[in-house]
mmCIF file of C-alpha atoms in Angstrom:
data_model
loop_
_atom_site.group_PDB
_atom_site.id
_atom_site.type_symbol
_atom_site.label_atom_id
_atom_site.label_comp_id
_atom_site.label_asym_id
_atom_site.label_seq_id
_atom_site.Cartn_x
_atom_site.Cartn_y
_atom_site.Cartn_z
ATOM 1 C CA MET W 1 -23.214 -64.468 34.690
ATOM 2 C CA LYS W 2 -22.935 -65.142 30.712
ATOM 3 C CA LYS W 3 -25.936 -63.211 30.438
ATOM 4 C CA THR W 4 -24.360 -60.452 32.439
ATOM 5 C CA TYR W 5 -21.061 -60.374 30.072
ATOM 6 C CA ALA W 6 -23.629 -60.281 27.234
ATOM 7 C CA LEU W 7 -25.620 -57.241 28.373
ATOM 8 C CA ILE W 8 -21.808 -55.579 29.001
ATOM 9 C CA PHE W 9 -20.761 -56.473 25.335
ATOM 10 C CA ALA W 10 -24.312 -55.067 24.030
ATOM 11 C CA GLY W 11 -23.810 -51.827 25.796
ATOM 12 C CA ILE W 12 -19.995 -51.442 24.615
ATOM 13 C CA LEU W 13 -21.338 -52.126 20.954
ATOM 14 C CA THR W 14 -24.011 -49.909 20.961
ATOM 15 C CA MET W 15 -21.757 -47.095 22.172
ATOM 16 C CA ILE W 16 -19.232 -47.497 19.782
ATOM 17 C CA MET W 17 -21.891 -47.682 17.173
ATOM 18 C CA SER W 18 -23.417 -44.792 18.288
ATOM 19 C CA CYS W 19 -20.022 -42.948 18.221
ATOM 20 C CA SER W 20 -19.488 -43.683 14.797
ATOM 21 C CA LYS W 21 -22.450 -42.248 13.337
ATOM 22 C CA ASP W 22 -20.801 -38.311 14.527
ATOM 23 C CA PRO W 23 -18.905 -37.468 11.706
ATOM 24 C CA ILE W 24 -15.791 -35.373 12.308
ATOM 25 C CA ILE W 25 -16.016 -32.067 11.173
ATOM 26 C CA SER W 26 -13.211 -30.788 9.138
ATOM 27 C CA THR W 27 -13.768 -27.387 7.214
ATOM 28 C CA ASN W 28 -11.623 -24.280 6.799
ATOM 29 C CA ASP W 29 -12.461 -22.672 10.333
ATOM 30 C CA GLN W 30 -12.618 -25.943 12.540
ATOM 31 C CA VAL W 31 -11.091 -29.787 12.792
ATOM 32 C CA GLY W 32 -13.173 -31.740 15.274
ATOM 33 C CA ILE W 33 -13.808 -29.334 18.141
ATOM 34 C CA SER W 34 -10.746 -27.513 17.677
ATOM 35 C CA LYS W 35 -11.786 -24.105 15.924
ATOM 36 C CA ILE W 36 -9.130 -22.347 13.670
ATOM 37 C CA THR W 37 -8.602 -18.686 13.279
ATOM 38 C CA TYR W 38 -6.559 -17.082 10.558
ATOM 39 C CA TYR W 39 -4.423 -14.052 11.921
ATOM 40 C CA PRO W 40 -4.903 -10.900 9.409
ATOM 41 C CA THR W 41 -2.039 -10.466 6.566
ATOM 42 C CA ILE W 42 -1.841 -6.908 5.547
ATOM 43 C CA THR W 43 0.354 -6.057 2.308
ATOM 44 C CA VAL W 44 1.068 -2.365 2.147
ATOM 45 C CA THR W 45 1.043 -1.377 -1.698
ATOM 46 C CA GLY W 46 3.533 1.081 -2.928
ATOM 47 C CA ASN W 47 6.649 2.737 -1.229
ATOM 48 C CA SER W 48 6.833 2.602 2.890
ATOM 49 C CA ILE W 49 7.645 6.305 3.181
ATOM 50 C CA VAL W 50 6.047 9.124 0.782
ATOM 51 C CA ALA W 51 6.011 12.821 0.114
ATOM 52 C CA VAL W 52 3.319 14.965 -0.265
ATOM 53 C CA ALA W 53 3.523 18.959 -0.397
ATOM 54 C CA ASN W 54 1.596 21.264 1.991
ATOM 55 C CA GLY W 55 -1.608 21.391 0.565
ATOM 56 C CA SER W 56 -1.894 18.787 -1.545
ATOM 57 C CA VAL W 57 -4.436 15.832 -1.753
ATOM 58 C CA PHE W 58 -3.076 12.711 -0.129
ATOM 59 C CA THR W 59 -4.050 9.882 -2.247
ATOM 60 C CA ASP W 60 -3.081 6.706 0.017
ATOM 61 C CA PRO W 61 -1.068 4.060 -2.581
ATOM 62 C CA GLY W 62 -3.621 1.143 -0.888
ATOM 63 C CA VAL W 63 -3.392 -1.446 1.253
ATOM 64 C CA LYS W 64 -4.911 -5.046 1.540
ATOM 65 C CA ALA W 65 -5.617 -7.485 4.256
ATOM 66 C CA SER W 66 -6.621 -10.757 4.460
ATOM 67 C CA ALA W 67 -7.380 -13.744 6.708
ATOM 68 C CA GLY W 68 -7.025 -17.341 5.070
ATOM 69 C CA SER W 69 -8.890 -16.847 2.186
ATOM 70 C CA ALA W 70 -11.338 -14.034 2.981
ATOM 71 C CA ASP W 71 -10.873 -10.281 2.526
ATOM 72 C CA VAL W 72 -10.572 -8.368 5.816
ATOM 73 C CA PRO W 73 -11.520 -4.522 6.134
ATOM 74 C CA VAL W 74 -8.649 -2.350 6.982
ATOM 75 C CA VAL W 75 -8.926 0.839 9.299
ATOM 76 C CA THR W 76 -6.408 3.827 8.780
ATOM 77 C CA THR W 77 -5.502 6.028 11.490
ATOM 78 C CA PRO W 78 -4.817 9.030 12.238
ATOM 79 C CA THR W 79 -6.889 11.112 9.570
ATOM 80 C CA LEU W 80 -3.798 12.946 7.451
ATOM 81 C CA ASN W 81 -3.725 16.681 7.727
ATOM 82 C CA THR W 82 -1.689 17.975 4.643
ATOM 83 C CA ASN W 83 -2.012 21.442 5.316
ATOM 84 C CA THR W 84 0.667 20.960 8.475
ATOM 85 C CA ASP W 85 4.205 20.066 7.596
ATOM 86 C CA GLY W 86 5.602 17.153 9.734
ATOM 87 C CA VAL W 87 6.530 13.212 9.177
ATOM 88 C CA TYR W 88 3.271 11.142 10.384
ATOM 89 C CA THR W 89 2.687 7.656 10.561
ATOM 90 C CA LEU W 90 -0.304 6.067 9.384
ATOM 91 C CA THR W 91 -1.278 2.869 10.871
ATOM 92 C CA TYR W 92 -3.200 0.013 9.106
ATOM 93 C CA THR W 93 -5.224 -2.244 11.340
ATOM 94 C CA ALA W 94 -7.064 -5.468 9.980
ATOM 95 C CA THR W 95 -9.385 -7.522 12.790
ATOM 96 C CA ASN W 96 -10.481 -10.974 11.777
ATOM 97 C CA LYS W 97 -13.910 -12.428 12.928
ATOM 98 C CA ASP W 98 -12.401 -13.962 16.095
ATOM 99 C CA GLY W 99 -11.175 -10.104 17.223
ATOM 100 C CA PHE W 100 -7.428 -10.829 16.537
ATOM 101 C CA SER W 101 -5.831 -7.673 14.964
ATOM 102 C CA SER W 102 -2.423 -7.183 12.601
ATOM 103 C CA THR W 103 -1.104 -3.859 11.842
ATOM 104 C CA ALA W 104 1.418 -2.225 9.078
ATOM 105 C CA THR W 105 2.505 1.494 8.737
ATOM 106 C CA ARG W 106 3.461 3.883 6.109
ATOM 107 C CA THR W 107 5.153 7.019 6.903
ATOM 108 C CA VAL W 108 4.079 10.402 5.146
ATOM 109 C CA VAL W 109 6.002 13.475 4.770
ATOM 110 C CA VAL W 110 3.985 16.602 3.954
ATOM 111 C CA TYR W 111 6.722 19.419 3.444
ATOM 112 C CA THR W 112 7.255 22.902 2.250
ATOM 113 C CA THR W 113 10.303 23.393 0.307
ATOM 114 C CA ALA W 114 11.528 27.256 -0.412
ATOM 115 C CA ALA W 115 12.245 28.066 -4.531
ATOM 116 C CA ASP W 116 16.355 28.382 -2.994
ATOM 117 C CA ALA W 117 16.298 24.604 -1.818
ATOM 118 C CA ALA W 118 13.813 22.883 -4.464
ATOM 119 C CA ALA W 119 16.881 22.934 -6.962
ATOM 120 C CA HIS W 120 19.182 21.175 -4.659
ATOM 121 C CA ASP W 121 20.035 17.654 -4.383
ATOM 122 C CA LEU W 122 21.881 16.407 -1.257
ATOM 123 C CA SER W 123 21.598 12.854 -2.376
ATOM 124 C CA GLY W 124 24.988 10.882 -1.798
ATOM 125 C CA SER W 125 26.929 9.062 0.777
ATOM 126 C CA TYR W 126 28.477 11.186 3.838
ATOM 127 C CA LEU W 127 31.152 9.334 5.280
ATOM 128 C CA ARG W 128 31.781 9.827 9.340
ATOM 129 C CA ALA W 129 35.417 9.367 9.984
ATOM 130 C CA ALA W 130 34.842 8.701 13.468
ATOM 131 C CA THR W 131 33.112 5.557 12.765
ATOM 132 C CA GLY W 132 34.148 5.164 9.054
ATOM 133 C CA VAL W 133 31.056 4.206 8.374
ATOM 134 C CA SER W 134 28.463 6.518 5.839
ATOM 135 C CA ALA W 135 24.798 8.016 5.799
ATOM 136 C CA ILE W 136 23.443 7.494 2.774
ATOM 137 C CA TRP W 137 20.921 9.985 1.549
ATOM 138 C CA THR W 138 18.116 9.593 -1.095
ATOM 139 C CA LYS W 139 15.888 12.415 -2.391
ATOM 140 C CA ILE W 140 12.468 11.521 -2.787
ATOM 141 C CA ALA W 141 10.910 14.967 -3.272
ATOM 142 C CA LEU W 142 11.725 18.524 -3.277
ATOM 143 C CA GLY W 143 13.969 19.075 -0.090
ATOM 144 C CA VAL W 144 12.591 15.549 1.236
ATOM 145 C CA TYR W 145 15.287 13.065 1.882
ATOM 146 C CA VAL W 146 15.416 9.159 3.098
ATOM 147 C CA VAL W 147 18.371 8.863 5.334
ATOM 148 C CA GLN W 148 20.000 5.502 6.103
ATOM 149 C CA ASN W 149 22.218 5.138 9.016
ATOM 150 C CA PRO W 150 21.831 9.022 10.434
ATOM 151 C CA GLY W 151 23.902 8.500 13.173
ATOM 152 C CA GLY W 152 26.787 7.344 11.464
ATOM 153 C CA ALA W 153 27.210 4.373 13.703
ATOM 154 C CA VAL W 154 28.489 1.171 12.824
ATOM 155 C CA SER W 155 25.510 -1.021 14.269
ATOM 156 C CA GLY W 156 22.771 1.456 12.657
ATOM 157 C CA THR W 157 23.069 0.814 9.055
ATOM 158 C CA SER W 158 19.788 -0.248 8.404
ATOM 159 C CA LEU W 159 18.221 2.566 10.562
ATOM 160 C CA THR W 160 16.170 5.012 8.287
ATOM 161 C CA VAL W 161 14.857 8.605 9.422
ATOM 162 C CA VAL W 162 13.338 11.349 7.085
ATOM 163 C CA ALA W 163 15.636 14.717 6.706
ATOM 164 C CA ILE W 164 14.405 17.884 5.254
ATOM 165 C CA ASN W 165 15.994 20.826 3.601
ATOM 166 C CA PRO W 166 13.172 23.420 3.807
ATOM 167 C CA SER W 167 15.194 26.295 2.513
ATOM 168 C CA GLY W 168 18.932 27.433 1.725
ATOM 169 C CA TYR W 169 21.055 24.971 2.962
ATOM 170 C CA THR W 170 19.134 24.428 6.368
ATOM 171 C CA ILE W 171 18.549 20.476 7.037
ATOM 172 C CA SER W 172 16.777 18.975 9.898
ATOM 173 C CA ILE W 173 15.060 15.609 11.143
ATOM 174 C CA PRO W 174 11.537 16.267 12.002
ATOM 175 C CA SER W 175 10.456 14.610 15.105
ATOM 176 C CA GLN W 176 9.089 11.140 13.964
ATOM 177 C CA ARG W 177 9.114 7.349 14.383
ATOM 178 C CA ALA W 178 12.402 5.720 13.091
ATOM 179 C CA SER W 179 12.527 2.624 11.820
ATOM 180 C CA ASP W 180 13.570 1.350 14.780
ATOM 181 C CA GLY W 181 10.294 2.295 16.517
ATOM 182 C CA ASN W 182 12.195 4.873 18.615
ATOM 183 C CA VAL W 183 10.894 8.438 18.239
ATOM 184 C CA SER W 184 14.015 10.366 16.837
ATOM 185 C CA GLN W 185 14.898 14.133 15.472
ATOM 186 C CA SER W 186 17.753 16.326 15.130
ATOM 187 C CA THR W 187 19.276 19.329 16.811
ATOM 188 C CA SER W 188 22.528 21.907 16.246
ATOM 189 C CA GLU W 189 22.456 21.167 12.260
ATOM 190 C CA SER W 190 24.703 22.705 9.927
ATOM 191 C CA TYR W 191 25.343 22.125 6.132
ATOM 192 C CA ILE W 192 28.413 23.689 4.661
ATOM 193 C CA ASN W 193 28.188 23.743 0.603
ATOM 194 C CA LEU W 194 32.024 22.966 0.072
ATOM 195 C CA SER W 195 33.426 20.820 -2.010
ATOM 196 C CA PRO W 196 33.169 18.632 -0.459
ATOM 197 C CA ALA W 197 30.134 19.400 1.539
ATOM 198 C CA ILE W 198 30.361 19.036 5.139
ATOM 199 C CA TYR W 199 26.928 18.300 7.698
ATOM 200 C CA LYS W 200 26.846 18.007 11.198
ATOM 201 C CA TRP W 201 24.050 17.847 13.733
ATOM 202 C CA ILE W 202 23.162 15.657 16.956
ATOM 203 C CA PHE W 203 21.035 12.875 16.286
ATOM 204 C CA LEU W 204 18.363 12.117 19.087
ATOM 205 C CA ASN W 205 17.674 8.777 19.241
ATOM 206 C CA PRO W 206 17.104 6.761 22.738
ATOM 207 C CA THR W 207 19.877 4.363 21.343
ATOM 208 C CA TYR W 208 22.535 6.882 20.253
ATOM 209 C CA GLY W 209 24.789 9.258 22.276
ATOM 210 C CA THR W 210 24.354 12.895 21.902
ATOM 211 C CA GLY W 211 27.511 13.953 20.768
ATOM 212 C CA LEU W 212 27.652 16.269 17.434
ATOM 213 C CA ARG W 213 28.183 14.124 14.377
ATOM 214 C CA THR W 214 30.112 15.259 11.187
ATOM 215 C CA PHE W 215 29.726 14.030 8.099
ATOM 216 C CA VAL W 216 31.548 14.913 4.893
ATOM 217 C CA LYS W 217 30.289 14.025 1.445
ATOM 218 C CA GLN W 218 31.679 11.169 -0.917
#
């Protein structure tokens, strides 16, 4: 019996000593038998909304992606056509070595503005009396504006879209993906250059009603 116990003890001791010979792996990519993956982080350089005149060359302000301490290549889609006016969403996609991806976006406006609108500056705060909330227009290029809260909604103050003034006092929100991710545009637009100026439009967005909205410049 003593001999049996001795053999069992020797076997256990051998197993412990054998296990102790295997080092625990600990690197940036692995701890023990667990593998670590770092999701890509994308940094978009410059403004999130940029404008380029029709027919001009678009130079992307740049984007960088990394996963952990390693740089990750970025794929940009779609290819931008600067010969066609419109509001485009560029999507930047970075994929790490394990196949996990992250994305970021930039809005690019390709525009054509007539001489009779190029000198206009429609920037400012426009109050919607129905809600007591304002839409804020900011000019970023000739005839191109970023509009915050285009619906003049109490709950939509962070929503932004691009509006254009291509000629005279014609205004519109071209079809685009708004900052809330929904495809949006306007219809039934008018801008009356009085003192104060007044504009009206129907803001088409899935989370908004379809009534005509009136705004007065403050």
